[in-house]
Coordinates of C-alpha atoms and ligand atoms in Angstrom, one line a residue:
X20 CA -31.3 -12.3 -21.3
X21 CA -30.9 -15.3 -19.1
X22 CA -27.4 -14.8 -18.1
X23 CA -26.1 -11.4 -17.7
X24 CA -22.6 -9.9 -17.5
X25 CA -22.9 -8.7 -14.3
X26 CA -26.0 -7.4 -12.3
X27 CA -27.2 -6.3 -9.0
X28 CA -26.9 -8.9 -6.1
X29 CA -28.3 -7.9 -2.9
X30 CA -27.8 -9.4 0.3
X31 CA -31.0 -8.9 1.4
X32 CA -29.6 -6.8 4.9
X33 CA -30.1 -3.6 2.0
X34 CA -33.7 -3.5 2.2
X35 CA -33.8 -3.4 5.8
X36 CA -31.3 -0.5 5.9
X37 CA -33.3 1.3 3.3
X38 CA -36.6 0.8 5.7
X39 CA -34.4 2.0 8.7
X40 CA -33.3 5.2 6.4
X41 CA -37.3 5.9 5.5
X42 CA -38.6 5.5 9.1
X43 CA -36.2 8.0 10.3
X44 CA -37.5 10.4 7.3
X45 CA -33.8 11.1 5.7
X46 CA -35.5 10.5 2.5
X47 CA -32.9 13.6 1.3
X48 CA -29.3 13.8 -0.1
X49 CA -27.8 13.4 3.5
X50 CA -28.6 11.8 6.5
X51 CA -27.5 9.1 9.0
X52 CA -26.9 6.7 6.6
X53 CA -24.7 8.5 4.2
X54 CA -22.4 9.1 7.1
X55 CA -22.2 5.8 8.2
X56 CA -21.6 4.4 4.6
X57 CA -18.8 7.0 4.3
X58 CA -17.3 6.0 7.7
X59 CA -17.6 2.4 7.1
X60 CA -15.9 2.6 3.9
X61 CA -13.3 4.4 5.1
X62 CA -12.5 2.0 7.5
X63 CA -12.7 -0.5 5.1
X64 CA -10.4 1.0 3.2
X65 CA -7.5 0.9 6.0
X66 CA -9.0 3.9 8.2
X67 CA -6.0 6.4 7.0
X68 CA -8.3 8.1 4.3
X69 CA -11.3 10.2 3.7
X70 CA -14.7 9.3 1.9
X71 CA -17.3 11.3 0.3
X72 CA -20.2 9.6 -0.9
X73 CA -21.3 11.1 -4.4
X74 CA -23.7 10.3 -7.2
X75 CA -21.6 8.4 -9.4
X76 CA -18.1 7.5 -10.1
X77 CA -17.8 9.9 -13.1
X78 CA -18.9 12.7 -10.7
X79 CA -16.4 12.0 -8.2
X80 CA -13.6 11.6 -10.9
X81 CA -14.8 15.1 -12.0
X82 CA -14.2 16.3 -8.4
X83 CA -11.0 14.7 -8.3
X84 CA -9.5 16.3 -11.5
X85 CA -10.7 19.8 -10.2
X86 CA -9.6 19.3 -6.6
X87 CA -6.0 18.2 -8.3
X88 CA -5.7 21.6 -10.2
X89 CA -6.7 20.5 -13.7
X90 CA -8.1 23.5 -15.2
X91 CA -8.4 24.4 -19.1
X92 CA -5.8 24.0 -21.4
X93 CA -4.0 21.3 -18.9
X94 CA -2.8 18.0 -20.1
X95 CA -3.9 15.0 -18.3
X96 CA -2.3 11.3 -18.9
X97 CA -4.8 8.4 -18.7
X98 CA -5.5 4.9 -19.9
X99 CA -6.8 4.6 -23.4
X100 CA -8.9 1.1 -22.4
X101 CA -11.5 2.4 -20.2
X102 CA -15.0 2.9 -19.7
X103 CA -15.9 6.5 -21.1
X104 CA -17.0 7.5 -17.7
X105 CA -13.2 7.5 -16.8
X106 CA -12.4 10.2 -19.8
X107 CA -15.3 12.5 -20.0
X108 CA -14.5 13.9 -16.6
X109 CA -11.1 15.3 -18.6
X110 CA -13.6 17.1 -21.1
X111 CA -15.8 18.6 -18.2
X112 CA -12.7 20.2 -17.1
X113 CA -11.4 21.1 -20.6
X114 CA -8.5 19.3 -20.0
X115 CA -6.2 17.5 -23.2
X116 CA -6.0 14.1 -22.7
X117 CA -2.8 11.8 -23.8
X118 CA -4.1 8.0 -23.9
X119 CA -1.7 5.4 -22.8
X120 CA -1.4 1.8 -23.6
X121 CA -1.4 -1.0 -20.8
X122 CA 1.5 -3.7 -20.1
X123 CA 0.9 -7.2 -21.0
X124 CA 2.2 -8.4 -17.7
X125 CA -0.9 -7.0 -16.0
X126 CA -3.1 -5.5 -18.5
X127 CA -3.2 -2.2 -16.9
X128 CA -1.4 1.2 -17.7
X129 CA 2.0 0.6 -18.5
X130 CA 4.1 2.2 -15.7
X131 CA 7.6 1.9 -18.0
X132 CA 5.7 4.0 -20.6
X133 CA 4.6 6.6 -17.9
X134 CA 8.3 6.6 -16.5
X135 CA 10.2 7.1 -19.9
X136 CA 7.3 9.7 -20.7
X137 CA 7.5 11.5 -17.5
X138 CA 11.8 12.0 -17.7
X139 CA 11.2 13.1 -21.5
X140 CA 8.3 15.8 -20.6
X141 CA 10.4 17.0 -17.8
X142 CA 13.4 17.5 -20.0
X143 CA 11.2 19.4 -22.5
X144 CA 9.2 21.4 -19.7
X145 CA 6.0 19.7 -20.6
X146 CA 5.0 17.6 -17.8
X147 CA 0.8 17.0 -17.8
X148 CA -1.0 18.0 -14.7
X149 CA -2.3 14.9 -13.4
X150 CA -1.9 11.3 -13.8
X151 CA -5.0 8.9 -14.3
X152 CA -4.5 5.1 -14.7
X153 CA -7.5 2.8 -14.4
X154 CA -7.4 -0.2 -12.4
X155 CA -8.9 -2.5 -15.0
X156 CA -11.4 -4.9 -14.4
X157 CA -10.9 -5.7 -10.8
X158 CA -7.2 -5.2 -11.0
X159 CA -5.3 -2.7 -9.6
X160 CA -2.5 -0.6 -11.1
X161 CA 1.0 -0.8 -10.2
X162 CA 0.5 2.0 -7.7
X163 CA 3.9 1.9 -5.8
X164 CA 5.1 3.1 -9.0
X165 CA 2.9 5.5 -10.3
X166 CA 2.9 7.0 -6.9
X167 CA 6.7 7.2 -7.0
X168 CA 6.9 8.7 -10.3
X169 CA 4.1 11.3 -9.9
X170 CA 5.8 12.2 -6.7
X171 CA 9.1 12.4 -8.5
X172 CA 8.4 14.8 -11.0
X173 CA 5.5 16.9 -8.8
X174 CA 2.4 15.6 -10.8
X175 CA -0.7 14.9 -9.1
X176 CA -1.9 11.0 -9.4
X177 CA -5.7 10.2 -9.3
X178 CA -6.6 6.3 -9.3
X179 CA -9.5 5.3 -10.9
X180 CA -10.5 2.5 -9.2
X181 CA -14.5 2.5 -10.5
X182 CA -14.1 -1.2 -11.2
X183 CA -11.6 -2.5 -8.6
X184 CA -13.5 -2.0 -5.0
X185 CA -12.4 -5.2 -2.8
X186 CA -9.1 -5.7 -4.9
X187 CA -5.6 -5.4 -2.9
X188 CA -2.5 -4.2 -4.3
X189 CA 0.1 -5.7 -2.2
X190 CA -1.7 -5.2 1.4
X191 CA -3.5 -2.3 0.6
X192 CA -7.0 -2.0 -0.7
X193 CA -7.8 -0.4 -4.2
X194 CA -9.3 2.7 -3.9
X195 CA -6.9 4.1 -1.3
X196 CA -4.0 5.4 -3.5
X197 CA -2.6 8.5 -4.9
X198 CA -3.8 12.0 -4.2
X199 CA -7.2 10.9 -4.7
X200 CA -8.9 7.9 -5.9
X201 CA -12.5 7.5 -7.1
X202 CA -14.8 4.2 -6.9
X203 CA -18.0 3.4 -8.5
X204 CA -21.4 1.8 -7.4
X205 CA -23.3 1.9 -10.9
X206 CA -25.6 -1.1 -11.5
X207 CA -23.2 -3.4 -13.2
X208 CA -20.2 -3.1 -10.7
X209 CA -19.1 -5.4 -7.9
X210 CA -21.6 -3.5 -5.5
X211 CA -24.2 -1.1 -6.3
X212 CA -26.0 1.7 -4.4
X213 CA -28.3 1.9 -7.4
X214 CA -25.8 4.5 -9.0
X215 CA -23.2 6.1 -7.3
X216 CA -19.6 6.5 -6.3
X217 CA -17.2 7.5 -3.9
X218 CA -14.2 10.0 -3.9
X219 CA -11.4 9.2 -2.0
X220 CA -8.3 11.0 -0.2
X221 CA -5.9 10.4 2.2
X222 CA -6.1 14.6 2.6
X223 CA -8.8 15.5 4.7
X224 CA -8.8 19.2 3.6
X225 CA -9.4 17.6 0.1
X226 CA -12.1 15.6 1.1
X227 CA -13.8 18.2 2.7
X228 CA -13.8 20.5 -0.3
X229 CA -14.9 17.4 -2.0
X230 CA -17.8 17.7 -0.1
X231 CA -18.6 21.3 -0.1
X232 CA -18.5 21.1 -4.2
X233 CA -21.0 18.5 -4.1
X234 CA -23.3 20.0 -2.3
X235 CA -23.6 23.1 -4.5
X236 CA -21.0 25.0 -2.8
X237 CA -22.6 26.9 -0.1
X238 CA -20.6 29.0 1.8
X239 CA -21.1 28.4 5.9
X240 CA -23.9 31.8 6.4
X241 CA -27.5 31.4 6.9
X242 CA -28.6 33.1 3.3
X243 CA -27.2 31.0 0.2
X244 CA -23.6 32.7 -0.4
X245 CA -21.5 31.3 -3.3
X246 CA -17.7 31.9 -3.8
X247 CA -17.6 29.7 -6.5
X248 CA -19.4 27.1 -8.5
X249 CA -20.3 23.4 -7.3
X250 CA -22.5 20.8 -8.6
X251 CA -25.2 18.6 -7.1
X252 CA -23.6 15.3 -6.9
X253 CA -24.0 13.9 -3.3
X254 CA -25.8 10.8 -2.9
X255 CA -28.7 10.7 -1.4
X256 CA -29.2 8.9 2.2
X257 CA -31.6 5.9 0.9
X258 CA -28.8 4.8 -1.7
X259 CA -26.2 5.4 0.8
X260 CA -28.0 2.6 2.8
X261 CA -27.8 0.3 0.2
X262 CA -24.4 0.7 -0.3
X263 CA -23.9 0.4 3.6
X264 CA -25.5 -3.5 3.2
X265 CA -23.4 -3.9 0.1
X266 CA -20.3 -2.7 2.0
X267 CA -21.2 -5.6 4.1
X268 CA -20.9 -8.5 1.6
X269 CA -18.3 -6.7 -0.8
X270 CA -15.3 -9.4 0.5
X271 CA -17.7 -12.5 -0.3
X272 CA -18.7 -10.7 -3.8
X273 CA -15.0 -10.7 -4.5
X274 CA -14.3 -14.4 -3.5
X275 CA -17.2 -15.2 -5.8
X276 CA -15.9 -13.6 -8.8
X277 CA -12.2 -14.7 -8.1
X278 CA -13.8 -18.1 -8.0
X279 CA -16.0 -17.8 -11.5
X280 CA -12.7 -16.6 -13.3
X281 CA -10.7 -19.6 -11.5
X282 CA -13.3 -21.9 -13.2
X283 CA -13.4 -20.2 -16.6
X284 CA -9.5 -20.6 -16.9
X285 CA -9.4 -24.1 -15.6
X286 CA -11.9 -25.0 -18.4
X287 CA -10.8 -22.4 -21.1
X288 CA -7.4 -21.7 -20.5
X289 CA -5.5 -24.4 -22.1
X290 CA -7.4 -23.8 -25.5
X291 CA -5.2 -22.7 -27.9
X292 CA -5.2 -19.3 -28.7
X293 CA -7.1 -18.5 -25.5
X294 CA -5.4 -15.9 -22.9
X295 CA -6.8 -14.8 -19.8
X296 CA -5.8 -11.6 -17.7
X297 CA -2.8 -12.0 -16.1
X298 CA -2.3 -11.9 -12.5
X299 CA 0.9 -10.1 -11.5
X300 CA 2.2 -11.0 -7.8
X301 CA 1.8 -7.6 -6.9
X302 CA -2.3 -7.7 -7.6
X303 CA -5.2 -9.8 -5.7
X304 CA -7.8 -9.0 -8.4
X305 CA -11.6 -9.0 -7.9
X306 CA -12.1 -10.5 -11.4
X307 CA -15.1 -8.0 -11.6
X308 CA -15.6 -8.9 -15.0
X309 CA -13.8 -12.5 -16.3
X310 CA -11.6 -11.1 -19.4
X311 CA -10.2 -13.0 -21.8
X312 CA -8.5 -13.0 -25.3
X313 CA -9.4 -15.3 -28.5
X314 CA -6.9 -15.3 -31.1
X315 CA -8.2 -16.8 -34.4
X316 CA -4.7 -17.0 -35.8
X317 CA -3.2 -19.4 -33.2
X318 CA -6.4 -21.3 -32.1
X319 CA -10.0 -22.5 -32.9
X320 CA -12.0 -19.9 -31.5
X321 CA -13.1 -16.3 -32.7
X322 CA -14.5 -13.9 -30.7
X323 CA -17.3 -12.7 -32.2
X324 CA -18.6 -16.2 -33.0
X325 CA -18.3 -16.8 -29.5
X326 CA -20.1 -13.8 -28.5
X327 CA -23.0 -14.5 -31.3
X328 CA -23.5 -18.0 -29.9
X329 CA -23.6 -16.8 -26.1
X330 CA -26.4 -14.2 -27.5
X331 CA -28.8 -16.7 -29.2
X332 CA -28.5 -18.4 -26.0
X333 CA -30.0 -15.4 -24.5
X334 CA -26.3 -15.3 -22.6
X335 CA -24.4 -11.9 -22.1
X336 CA -20.8 -11.0 -23.0
X337 CA -19.0 -8.1 -24.3
X338 CA -15.8 -7.3 -25.8
X339 CA -13.3 -5.2 -23.6
X340 CA -13.6 -1.6 -23.8
X341 CA -13.3 -0.1 -26.7
X342 CA -10.0 2.2 -26.4
X343 CA -10.7 5.8 -26.4
X344 CA -7.8 6.9 -28.9
X345 CA -9.8 4.7 -31.6
X346 CA -13.4 6.3 -30.1
X347 CA -14.4 9.0 -32.8
X348 CA -15.0 11.3 -30.2
X349 CA -11.3 11.4 -29.6
X350 CA -9.9 11.5 -33.1
X351 CA -6.6 12.9 -33.7
X352 CA -5.7 12.7 -29.7
X353 CA -2.1 11.8 -28.7
X354 CA -1.8 7.9 -27.9
X355 CA 1.6 6.4 -26.4
X356 CA 2.0 2.9 -26.9
X357 CA 2.3 0.1 -29.4
X358 CA -1.4 -0.7 -29.5
X359 CA -1.6 -4.0 -26.9
X360 CA -5.1 -2.3 -25.9
X361 CA -6.1 -2.6 -29.6
X362 CA -5.4 -6.0 -29.7
X363 CA -7.3 -6.6 -26.4
X364 CA -10.3 -5.0 -27.8
X365 CA -10.3 -6.8 -31.0
X366 CA -9.9 -10.4 -29.6
X367 CA -11.1 -9.8 -26.1
X368 CA -14.4 -10.9 -24.7
X369 CA -15.8 -10.2 -21.1
X370 CA -17.5 -13.4 -20.1
X371 CA -20.7 -13.1 -17.4
X372 CA -19.3 -12.9 -14.4
X373 CA -21.9 -12.2 -11.9
X374 CA -21.6 -13.1 -8.1
X375 CA -25.3 -14.0 -8.4
X376 CA -24.6 -16.7 -11.3
X377 CA -24.9 -20.3 -10.4
X378 CA -22.3 -22.9 -11.1
X379 CA -24.7 -24.8 -13.9
X380 CA -25.0 -21.4 -15.6
X381 CA -21.4 -20.8 -15.7
X382 CA -21.2 -24.4 -17.2
X383 CA -23.5 -23.5 -19.8
X384 CA -21.3 -20.7 -20.6
X385 CA -18.3 -23.1 -20.6
X386 CA -20.2 -25.7 -22.6
X387 CA -20.7 -23.5 -25.6
X388 CA -17.3 -22.2 -26.0
X389 CA -15.8 -25.4 -25.7
X390 CA -18.4 -26.8 -28.0
X391 CA -17.2 -23.9 -30.6
X392 CA -13.7 -24.6 -30.0
X393 CA -14.4 -28.5 -30.8
X394 CA -16.5 -28.1 -33.5
Ligands
LIG165 C1 -18.2 2.6 -14.2 C2 -16.9 3.4 -14.3 C3 -16.5 4.7 -14.7 C4 -17.9 5.8 -14.1 O1 -18.6 5.3 -12.9 P1 -20.1 5.7 -12.8 O2 -20.5 5.1 -11.1 O3 -20.7 4.5 -13.5 O4 -20.2 7.0 -13.4 C5 -15.4 5.5 -14.3 N1 -14.5 4.6 -14.8 C6 -14.2 3.6 -15.0 C7 -12.9 2.9 -15.1 C8 -15.8 2.3 -14.7 O5 -15.8 1.3 -15.1

């Protein structure tokens, strides 16, 4: 592969920080870099939140569900169009998912559907234990409406902001909302710790509890004392050193990804049948991945044709997430919506979006697609 969908993009500072961590001999799951990463990230998110760095976004979400009271047999409402790591933790907790559709103005979980469904569920005494909207491809969900609707019905709200580090919802940083939020620093995300994630909450108590659970639930005693079970989920001090360096360039990376999205849109947006991910006025997306749909009934382009032609040129592009309610794993699970996510999956493609991609490389991608449109 010559041009990747999204790959790690180091600034150079990470190497120095890792060396510093080595020199201090904190080659362990805790240490000064980990504390620094959490403190600097909390400050980045606005200062009124507490951060707990863990080994993955999936791990962070698992703990967020548990800490918000999700237990075996509970129902959790979540976005159907998401990555599996956003849905698997529901299974870890033994919860029953209900999958929700997106809305056309943002391609994030539909707040209209949520509000209607909560009203109905409240009347029937069937409220979910938690709601987990996903911030898709760098775009925050309509946070105010989710927070208001969940607060009205006393339902926990956990935001899966794994894909939206660096984004804004109005003037709030993505990853700081709800009762808890989670972020991912997997290798393909906008910044990476070579695998990692963050649990974020305004509640210090909940964050302290997450820190406790992520380090094997060791009670305060000289021997190993356990009153509940925990996880080995803490991020290593070495990975955190990479994270500190990456955090320092997060805004720069977001700016570059927005630029890439803008260039694709300017070059391809006027072709019949092509629709780029919308930008509602409350959202400043990072455009982590440049997503668009290519409707073959309305224009000359067809998703698979584009994907395979790019692949022949060693250029990686991928369909949008396959909705969870279409996955064999979730056969028979309840779905609320009208299939916008199914249509986005059918016609949608994520184009190469790495912040280290040059304009020349992007022009090559654009040229291939323009060539197909003209053929
Ligand atoms: C990446 C991702 C996750 C999981 O994060 P990991 O760090 O890979 O475990 C969860 N939800 C969404 C929406 C993601 O994109």
